[in-house]
XYZ file of C-alpha atoms in Angstrom:
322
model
C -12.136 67.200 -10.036
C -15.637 66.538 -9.321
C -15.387 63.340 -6.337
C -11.140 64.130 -6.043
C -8.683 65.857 -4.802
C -5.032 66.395 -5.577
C -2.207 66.105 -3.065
C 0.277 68.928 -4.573
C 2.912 68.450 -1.328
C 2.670 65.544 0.801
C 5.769 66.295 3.588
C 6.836 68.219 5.957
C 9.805 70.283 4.497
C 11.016 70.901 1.209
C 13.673 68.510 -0.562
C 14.941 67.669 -3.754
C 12.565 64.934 -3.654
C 9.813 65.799 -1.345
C 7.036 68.974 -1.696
C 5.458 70.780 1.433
C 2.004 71.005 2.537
C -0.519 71.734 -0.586
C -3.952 70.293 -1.922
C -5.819 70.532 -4.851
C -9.286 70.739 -4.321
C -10.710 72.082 -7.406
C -9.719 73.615 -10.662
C -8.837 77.294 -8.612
C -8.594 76.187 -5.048
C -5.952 74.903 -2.847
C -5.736 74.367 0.777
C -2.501 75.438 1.941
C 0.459 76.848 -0.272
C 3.299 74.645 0.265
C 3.669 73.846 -3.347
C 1.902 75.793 -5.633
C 4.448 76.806 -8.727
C 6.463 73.623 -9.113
C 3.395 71.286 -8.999
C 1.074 73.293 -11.238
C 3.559 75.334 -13.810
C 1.653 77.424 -16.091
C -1.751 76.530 -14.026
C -1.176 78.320 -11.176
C -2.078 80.986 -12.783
C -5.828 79.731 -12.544
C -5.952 79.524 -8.699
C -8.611 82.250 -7.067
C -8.319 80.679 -3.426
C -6.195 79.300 -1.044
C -7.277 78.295 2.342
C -5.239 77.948 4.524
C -4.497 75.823 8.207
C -2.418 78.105 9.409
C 0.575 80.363 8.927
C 3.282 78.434 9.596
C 6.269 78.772 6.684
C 5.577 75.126 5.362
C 2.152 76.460 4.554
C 1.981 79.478 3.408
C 5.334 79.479 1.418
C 4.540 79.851 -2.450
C 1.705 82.983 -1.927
C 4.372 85.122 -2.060
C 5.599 84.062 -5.632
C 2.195 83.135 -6.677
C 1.132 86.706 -6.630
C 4.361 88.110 -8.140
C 4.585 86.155 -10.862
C 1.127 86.409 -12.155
C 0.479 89.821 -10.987
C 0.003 91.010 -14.208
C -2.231 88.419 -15.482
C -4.951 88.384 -12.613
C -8.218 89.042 -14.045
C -9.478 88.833 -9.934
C -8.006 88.860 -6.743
C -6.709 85.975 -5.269
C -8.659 85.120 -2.167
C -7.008 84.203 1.321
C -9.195 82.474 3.338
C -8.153 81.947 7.875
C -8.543 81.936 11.082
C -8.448 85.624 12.249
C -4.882 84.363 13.903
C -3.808 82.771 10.668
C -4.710 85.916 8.479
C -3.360 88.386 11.216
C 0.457 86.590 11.375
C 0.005 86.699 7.937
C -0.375 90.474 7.058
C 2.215 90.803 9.786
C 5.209 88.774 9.339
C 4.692 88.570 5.701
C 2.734 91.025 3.631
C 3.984 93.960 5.464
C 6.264 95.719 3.462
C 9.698 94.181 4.916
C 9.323 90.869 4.043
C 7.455 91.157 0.771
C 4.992 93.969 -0.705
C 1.790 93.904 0.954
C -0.465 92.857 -2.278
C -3.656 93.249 -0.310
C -3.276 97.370 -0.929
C -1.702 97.156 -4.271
C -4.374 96.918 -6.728
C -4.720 94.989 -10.225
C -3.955 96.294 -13.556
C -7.354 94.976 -14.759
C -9.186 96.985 -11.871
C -9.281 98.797 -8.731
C -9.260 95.382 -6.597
C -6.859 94.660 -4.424
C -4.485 91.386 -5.424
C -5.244 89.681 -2.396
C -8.240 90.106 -0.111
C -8.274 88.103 3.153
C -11.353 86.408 3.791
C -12.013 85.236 7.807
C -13.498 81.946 8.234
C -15.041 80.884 11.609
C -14.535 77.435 13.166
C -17.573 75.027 12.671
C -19.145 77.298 9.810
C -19.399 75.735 6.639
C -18.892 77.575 3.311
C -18.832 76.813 -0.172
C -16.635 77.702 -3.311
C -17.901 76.423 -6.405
C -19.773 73.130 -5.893
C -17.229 71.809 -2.610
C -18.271 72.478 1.113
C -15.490 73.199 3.481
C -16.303 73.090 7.870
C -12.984 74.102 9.269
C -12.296 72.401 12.358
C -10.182 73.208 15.251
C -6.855 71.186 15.590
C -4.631 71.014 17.968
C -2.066 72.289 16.557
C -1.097 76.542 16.885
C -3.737 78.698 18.817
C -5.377 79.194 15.418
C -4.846 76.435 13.514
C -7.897 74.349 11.596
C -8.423 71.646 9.274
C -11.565 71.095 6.887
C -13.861 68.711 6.121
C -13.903 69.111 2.149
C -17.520 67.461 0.594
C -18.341 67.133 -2.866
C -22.077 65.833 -2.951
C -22.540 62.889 -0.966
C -18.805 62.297 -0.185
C -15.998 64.163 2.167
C -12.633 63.494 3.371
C -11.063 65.223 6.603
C -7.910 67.105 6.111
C -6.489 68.065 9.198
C -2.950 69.077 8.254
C -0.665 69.361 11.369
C -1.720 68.416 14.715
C -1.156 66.604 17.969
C -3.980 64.531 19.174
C -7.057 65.889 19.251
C -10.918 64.199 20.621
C -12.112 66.755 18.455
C -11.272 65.593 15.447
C -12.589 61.389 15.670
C -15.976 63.376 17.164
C -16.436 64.976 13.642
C -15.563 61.883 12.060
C -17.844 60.227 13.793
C -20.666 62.360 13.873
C -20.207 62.489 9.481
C -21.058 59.628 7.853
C -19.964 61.418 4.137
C -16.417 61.669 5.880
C -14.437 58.181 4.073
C -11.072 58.894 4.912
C -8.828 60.895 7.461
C -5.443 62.230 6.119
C -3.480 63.410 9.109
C -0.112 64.696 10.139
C 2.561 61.797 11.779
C 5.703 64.269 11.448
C 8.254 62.282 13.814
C 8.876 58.372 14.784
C 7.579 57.521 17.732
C 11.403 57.321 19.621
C 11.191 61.124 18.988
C 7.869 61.412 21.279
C 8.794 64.364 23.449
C 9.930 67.036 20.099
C 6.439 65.676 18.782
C 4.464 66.700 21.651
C 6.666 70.235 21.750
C 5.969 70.956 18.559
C 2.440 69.773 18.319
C 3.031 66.902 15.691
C 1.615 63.275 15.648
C 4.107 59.727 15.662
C 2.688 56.300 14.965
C 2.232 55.467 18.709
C 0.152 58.778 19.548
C -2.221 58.918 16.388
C -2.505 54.275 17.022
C -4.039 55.778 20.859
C -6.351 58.233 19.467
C -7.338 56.040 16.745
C -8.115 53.104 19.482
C -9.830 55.493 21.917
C -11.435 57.212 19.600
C -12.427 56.290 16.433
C -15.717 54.413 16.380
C -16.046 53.813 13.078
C -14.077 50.869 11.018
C -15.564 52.487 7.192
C -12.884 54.922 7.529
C -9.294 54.862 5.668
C -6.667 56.710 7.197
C -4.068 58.535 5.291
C -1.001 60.049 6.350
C 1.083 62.826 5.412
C 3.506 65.612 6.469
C 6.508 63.208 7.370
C 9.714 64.814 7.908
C 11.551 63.771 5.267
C 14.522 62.641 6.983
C 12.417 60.534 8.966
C 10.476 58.817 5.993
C 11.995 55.631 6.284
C 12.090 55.514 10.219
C 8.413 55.912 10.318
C 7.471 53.584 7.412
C 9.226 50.799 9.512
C 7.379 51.566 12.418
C 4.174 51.299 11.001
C 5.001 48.450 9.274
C 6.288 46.408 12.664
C 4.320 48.003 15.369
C 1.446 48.980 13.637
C 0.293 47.370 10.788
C -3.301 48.213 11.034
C -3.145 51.548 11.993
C -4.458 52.881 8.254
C -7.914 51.077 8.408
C -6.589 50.414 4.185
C -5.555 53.530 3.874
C -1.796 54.672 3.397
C 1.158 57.307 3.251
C 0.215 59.742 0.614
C 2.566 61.024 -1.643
C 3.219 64.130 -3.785
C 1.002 63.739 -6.952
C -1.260 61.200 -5.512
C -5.047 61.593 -6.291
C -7.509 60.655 -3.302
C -11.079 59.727 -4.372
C -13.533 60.928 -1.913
C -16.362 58.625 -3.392
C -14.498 55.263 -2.371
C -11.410 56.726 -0.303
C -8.904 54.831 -2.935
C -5.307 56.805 -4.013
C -4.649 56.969 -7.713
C -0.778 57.679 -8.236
C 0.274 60.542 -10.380
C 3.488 61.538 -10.104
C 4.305 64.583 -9.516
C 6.422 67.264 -11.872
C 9.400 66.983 -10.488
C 8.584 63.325 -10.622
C 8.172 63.466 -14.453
C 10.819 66.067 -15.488
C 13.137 63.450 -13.146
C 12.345 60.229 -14.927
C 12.697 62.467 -18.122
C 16.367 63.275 -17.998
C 16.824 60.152 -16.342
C 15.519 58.522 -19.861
C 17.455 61.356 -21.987
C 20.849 60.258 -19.844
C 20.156 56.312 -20.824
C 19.590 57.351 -24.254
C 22.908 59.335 -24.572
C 24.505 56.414 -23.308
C 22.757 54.136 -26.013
C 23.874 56.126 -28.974
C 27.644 55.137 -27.560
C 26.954 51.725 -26.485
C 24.223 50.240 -28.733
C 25.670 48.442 -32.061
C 22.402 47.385 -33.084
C 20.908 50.275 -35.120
C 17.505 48.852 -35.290
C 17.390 48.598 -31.678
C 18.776 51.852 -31.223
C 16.236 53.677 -33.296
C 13.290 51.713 -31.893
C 14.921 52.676 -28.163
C 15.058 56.689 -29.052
C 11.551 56.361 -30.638
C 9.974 54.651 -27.442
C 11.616 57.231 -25.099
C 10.155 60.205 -27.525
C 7.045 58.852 -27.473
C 7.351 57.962 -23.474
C 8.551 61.836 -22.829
C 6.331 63.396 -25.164
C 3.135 61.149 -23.717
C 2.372 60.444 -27.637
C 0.450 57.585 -28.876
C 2.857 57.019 -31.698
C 5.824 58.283 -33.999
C 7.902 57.889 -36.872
C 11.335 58.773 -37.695
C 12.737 60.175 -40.452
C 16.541 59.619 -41.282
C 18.229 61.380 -43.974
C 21.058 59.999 -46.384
């Protein structure tokens, strides 16, 4: 993942079709937790850190499991990196013994370290875990919320996660020439203006005013996530009629999509539940085939294609038995 990053969840609640807040940044690091086990499988194992934006449930929600699942199989503590306000409701509304076990005093099999250690970040002050840079910025979004500017080498991109408008945040992208793209929360359509300023979200119209008053840059792409999913559709039609060029060629991101810092251009992957969907989907047409289809050949040829399809094989044979 050396100029990319991997966009685990894209929305803003959890659906049968739609992941929460989580992003790959390198082999063992995520920012935020939103979707940790269903997008990785047996790899999330191999995450070390998560940094987080804050400690709302859309955010923090797979730690939990995370650490309970692969308790056992830690070699090192998994490292929780926050705000002091984000780390605090944390240990207290989670890990406290009610809610869950609090992992950060129950030590590893493998040693005397604690599971999870909480590391404090401070706003502004840049750190580094294995060759990426993270600044976390103040957003404007809960009393201790952030988002980060994530560089590898000569590139970054600016994830703010949620947040309500913000001079703050077009001042550090316009300050940063590395920073290529912006991915940034629009939760609500614009008609809903009032529960998106209550609730400290973005809509089309307010992020199209910051982007106009602020942004002074035009080498930017802007990329936006955390929909709510029952608004998906609502807000894609805004944008589309209202306001067209509010991505600068950027886009909506969805789950499994891979941003490339260098040039600021999405590469679609879908995502696992993507895949296992498409699989059954392709298992279901096939069962129907062995009904329908008269045409052996064809039929053979068709179950053959699908294996190879589900299997992501570059060939196969069959064997048939008489």
């Amino acid at each position: 993942m050396k100029n990319n990053i991997k966009i685990l969840g894209a929305f803003g609640s959890k659906t049968l079709n739609t992941a929460m807040t989580c992003v790959l940044t390198d082999h063992d690091v995520l920012i935020d937790a939103g979707n940790i086990l269903h997008a990785l499988d047996e790899d999330a194992r191999k995450i070390n850190h998560i940094l987080l934006t804050h400690a709302h449930l859309d955010h923090i929600a797979d730690i939990p499991f995370l650490i309970d699942i692969y308790f056992e199989a830690r070699q090192q503590p998994l490292i929780i990196y926050g705000t002091k306000g984000t780390l605090s409701a944390l240990k207290e509304h989670i890990l406290n013994w009610n809610i869950w076990p609090d992992f950060t005093e129950i030590p590893l099999t493998t040693s005397n370290e604690p599971a999870i250690k909480f590391t404090e970040i401070e706003l502004e002050q840049e750190f580094s875990i294995n060759e990426t840079t993270y600044k976390p910025i103040k957003t404007n979004h809960t009393s201790s919320s952030c988002g980060y500017v994530i560089t590898k080498g000569d590139y970054a991109t600016f994830f703010t996660a949620d947040t309500y408008q913000s001079k703050v945040i077009w001042d550090e992208v316009n300050k940063n020439n590395k920073i290529k793209s912006l991915i940034i929360d629009v939760s609500f359509p614009s008609a809903l203006d009032k529960l998106a300023a209550d609730s400290k979200h973005l809509t089309p119209k307010r992020l199209h005013e910051d982007k106009i008053n602020h942004l002074q840059r035009d080498d930017v792409k802007i990329f936006i996530n955390h929909l709510k999913p029952i608004f998906i559709e609502t807000i894609k039609d805004e944008i589309q009629t209202t306001y067209l060029g509010l991505f600068n060629g950027g886009q909506i991101l969805n789950d499994g999509d891979i941003l490339h810092l260098n040039d600021a251009t999405i590469e679609t992957s879908l995502s696992k539940y993507q895949q296992d969907k498409n699989n059954i989907n392709q298992l279901i047409e096939i069962g129907h085939s062995l009904t329908s289809e008269k045409n052996f050949d064809k039929l053979m040829e068709k179950i053959l294609v699908t294996a190879k399809q589900i299997s992501n094989a570059d060939g196969g044979t069959l064997y048939l038995v008489n």
